[in-house]
Short mmCIF file of C-alpha atoms in Angstrom, two decimals:
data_model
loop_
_atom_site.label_atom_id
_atom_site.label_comp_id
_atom_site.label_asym_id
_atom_site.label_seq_id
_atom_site.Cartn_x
_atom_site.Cartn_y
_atom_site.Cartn_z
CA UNK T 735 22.94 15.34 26.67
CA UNK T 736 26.46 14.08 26.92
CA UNK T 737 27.99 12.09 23.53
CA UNK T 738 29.76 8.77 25.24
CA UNK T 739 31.61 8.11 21.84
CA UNK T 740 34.41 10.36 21.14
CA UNK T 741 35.52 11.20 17.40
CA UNK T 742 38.98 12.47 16.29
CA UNK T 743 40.12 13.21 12.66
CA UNK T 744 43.65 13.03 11.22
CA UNK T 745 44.03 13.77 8.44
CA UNK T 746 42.13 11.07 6.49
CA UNK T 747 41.66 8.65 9.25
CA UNK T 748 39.19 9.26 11.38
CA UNK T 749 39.02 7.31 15.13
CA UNK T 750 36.41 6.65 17.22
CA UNK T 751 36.27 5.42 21.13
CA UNK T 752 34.40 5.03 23.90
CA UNK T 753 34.31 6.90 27.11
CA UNK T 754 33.45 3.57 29.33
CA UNK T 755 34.16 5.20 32.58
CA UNK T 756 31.80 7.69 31.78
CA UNK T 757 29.05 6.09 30.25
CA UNK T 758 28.97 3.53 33.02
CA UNK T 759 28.70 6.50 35.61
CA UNK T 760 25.70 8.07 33.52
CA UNK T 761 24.10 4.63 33.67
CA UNK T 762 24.13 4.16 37.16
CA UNK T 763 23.01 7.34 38.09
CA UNK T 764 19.97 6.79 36.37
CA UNK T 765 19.58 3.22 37.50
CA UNK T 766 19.97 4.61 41.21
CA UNK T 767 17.20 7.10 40.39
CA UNK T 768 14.72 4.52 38.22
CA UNK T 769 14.99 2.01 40.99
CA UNK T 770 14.36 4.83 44.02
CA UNK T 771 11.23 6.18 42.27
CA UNK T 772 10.08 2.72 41.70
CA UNK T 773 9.41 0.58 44.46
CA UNK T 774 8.59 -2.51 42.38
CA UNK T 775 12.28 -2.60 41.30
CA UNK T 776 13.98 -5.33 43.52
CA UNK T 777 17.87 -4.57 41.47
CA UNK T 778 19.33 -3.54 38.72
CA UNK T 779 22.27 -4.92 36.85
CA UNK T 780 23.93 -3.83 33.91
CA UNK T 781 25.44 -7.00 32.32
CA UNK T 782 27.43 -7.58 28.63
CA UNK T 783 30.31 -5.89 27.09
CA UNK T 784 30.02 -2.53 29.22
CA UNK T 785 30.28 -4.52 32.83
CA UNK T 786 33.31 -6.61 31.28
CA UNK T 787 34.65 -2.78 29.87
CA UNK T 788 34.86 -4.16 26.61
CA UNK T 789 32.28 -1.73 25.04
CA UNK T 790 33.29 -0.05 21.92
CA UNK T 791 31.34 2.56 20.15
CA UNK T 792 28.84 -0.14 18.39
CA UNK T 793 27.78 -1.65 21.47
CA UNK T 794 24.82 -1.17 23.79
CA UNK T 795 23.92 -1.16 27.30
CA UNK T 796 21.89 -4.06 28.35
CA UNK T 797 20.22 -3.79 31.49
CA UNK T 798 18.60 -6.29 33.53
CA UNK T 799 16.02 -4.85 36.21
CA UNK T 800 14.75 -7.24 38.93
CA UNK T 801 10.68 -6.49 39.44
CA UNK T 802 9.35 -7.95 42.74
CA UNK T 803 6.34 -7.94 40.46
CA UNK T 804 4.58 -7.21 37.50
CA UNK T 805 1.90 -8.27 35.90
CA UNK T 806 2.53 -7.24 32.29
CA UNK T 807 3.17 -8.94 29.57
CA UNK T 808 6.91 -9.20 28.86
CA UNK T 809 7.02 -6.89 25.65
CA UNK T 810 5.04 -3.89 27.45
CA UNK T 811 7.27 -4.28 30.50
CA UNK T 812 10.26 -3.80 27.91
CA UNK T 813 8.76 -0.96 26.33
CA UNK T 814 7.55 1.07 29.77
CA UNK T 815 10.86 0.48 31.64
CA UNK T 816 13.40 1.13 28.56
CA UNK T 817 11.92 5.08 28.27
CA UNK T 818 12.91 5.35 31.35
CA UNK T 819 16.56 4.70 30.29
CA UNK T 820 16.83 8.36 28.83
CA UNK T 821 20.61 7.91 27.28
CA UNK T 822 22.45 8.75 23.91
CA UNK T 823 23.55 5.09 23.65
CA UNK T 824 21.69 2.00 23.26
CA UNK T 825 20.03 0.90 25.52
CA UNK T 826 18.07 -3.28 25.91
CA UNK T 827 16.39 -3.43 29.31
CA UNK T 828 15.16 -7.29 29.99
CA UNK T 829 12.49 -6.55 32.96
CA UNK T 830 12.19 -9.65 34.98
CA UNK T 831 10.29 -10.65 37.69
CA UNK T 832 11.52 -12.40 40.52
CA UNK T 833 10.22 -15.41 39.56
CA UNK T 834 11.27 -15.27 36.73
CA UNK T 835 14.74 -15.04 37.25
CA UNK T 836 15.42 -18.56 36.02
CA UNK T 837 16.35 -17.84 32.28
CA UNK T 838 19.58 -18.27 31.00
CA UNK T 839 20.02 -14.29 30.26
CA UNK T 840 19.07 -13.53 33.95
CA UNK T 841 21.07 -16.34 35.65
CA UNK T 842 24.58 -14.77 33.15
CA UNK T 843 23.34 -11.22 33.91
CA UNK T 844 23.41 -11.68 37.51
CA UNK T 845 26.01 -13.88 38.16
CA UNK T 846 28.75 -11.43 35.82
CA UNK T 847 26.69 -8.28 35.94
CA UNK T 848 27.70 -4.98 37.66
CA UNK T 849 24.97 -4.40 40.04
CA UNK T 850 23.76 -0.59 39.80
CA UNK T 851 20.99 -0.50 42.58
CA UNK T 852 19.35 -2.60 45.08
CA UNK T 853 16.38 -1.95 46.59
CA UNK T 854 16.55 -2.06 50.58
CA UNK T 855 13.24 -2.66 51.13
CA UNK T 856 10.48 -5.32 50.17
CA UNK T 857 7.99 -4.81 48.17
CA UNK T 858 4.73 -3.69 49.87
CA UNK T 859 1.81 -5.55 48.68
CA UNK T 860 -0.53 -3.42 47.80
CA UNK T 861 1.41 -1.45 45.53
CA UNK T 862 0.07 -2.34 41.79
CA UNK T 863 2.30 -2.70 38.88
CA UNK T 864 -0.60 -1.31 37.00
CA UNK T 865 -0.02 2.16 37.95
CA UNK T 866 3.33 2.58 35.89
#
């Protein structure tokens, strides 16, 4: 698995950065494949320091991921979609439901986000959020 923060010694100083570019590529390629396998994902939207590209090597990813539904409580939603964020970086996923997209942290993430997949399709109804 790819490191996304860089290390360089000189001497006695040792630097560290963050390969951005990158990282942000990594991310969406797995946010195009996460939202294709799942049909209950409405959009994704990677939001924070890494869609503004001011990410340094402390920072995380946070991910916002726009469920047409789901009938989970909030915490197991968090839990069942961050594993599928397989990354070496951090990575906060905040699994919302369409309706409840009225939050603060939803209204920021998508109005300055960096939208990484959209779903073409509605939801069909009889698919059940209980099977994932």
């Amino acid at each position: 698995m790819p490191s996304f923060v860089v290390e360089e010694s000189l001497n006695s100083v040792r630097v560290f950065w963050l390969q951005q570019e990158k990282l942000i590529e990594e991310i969406r390629k797995i946010a195009e494949r996460v939202g294709k396998e799942n049909p209950v994902v409405k959009e994704i939207v990677l939001f924070g320091s890494l869609a503004q590209k001011r990410g340094v090597p402390g920072s995380d990813a946070d991910i916002l991921i726009v469920l047409w539904k789901d009938d989970r409580p909030f915490p197991e939603r968090v839990g069942a979609w961050l594993a599928k964020f397989d990354l070496d970086f951090p990575v906060e996923v905040f699994p919302y439901t369409v309706d409840e997209l009225g939050n603060p942290l939803a209204q920021e993430a998508l109005s300055k986000g960096m939208r990484l997949f959209t779903s073409t399709a509605p939801l069909v109804d009889t698919y059940s959020t209980r099977q994932h």
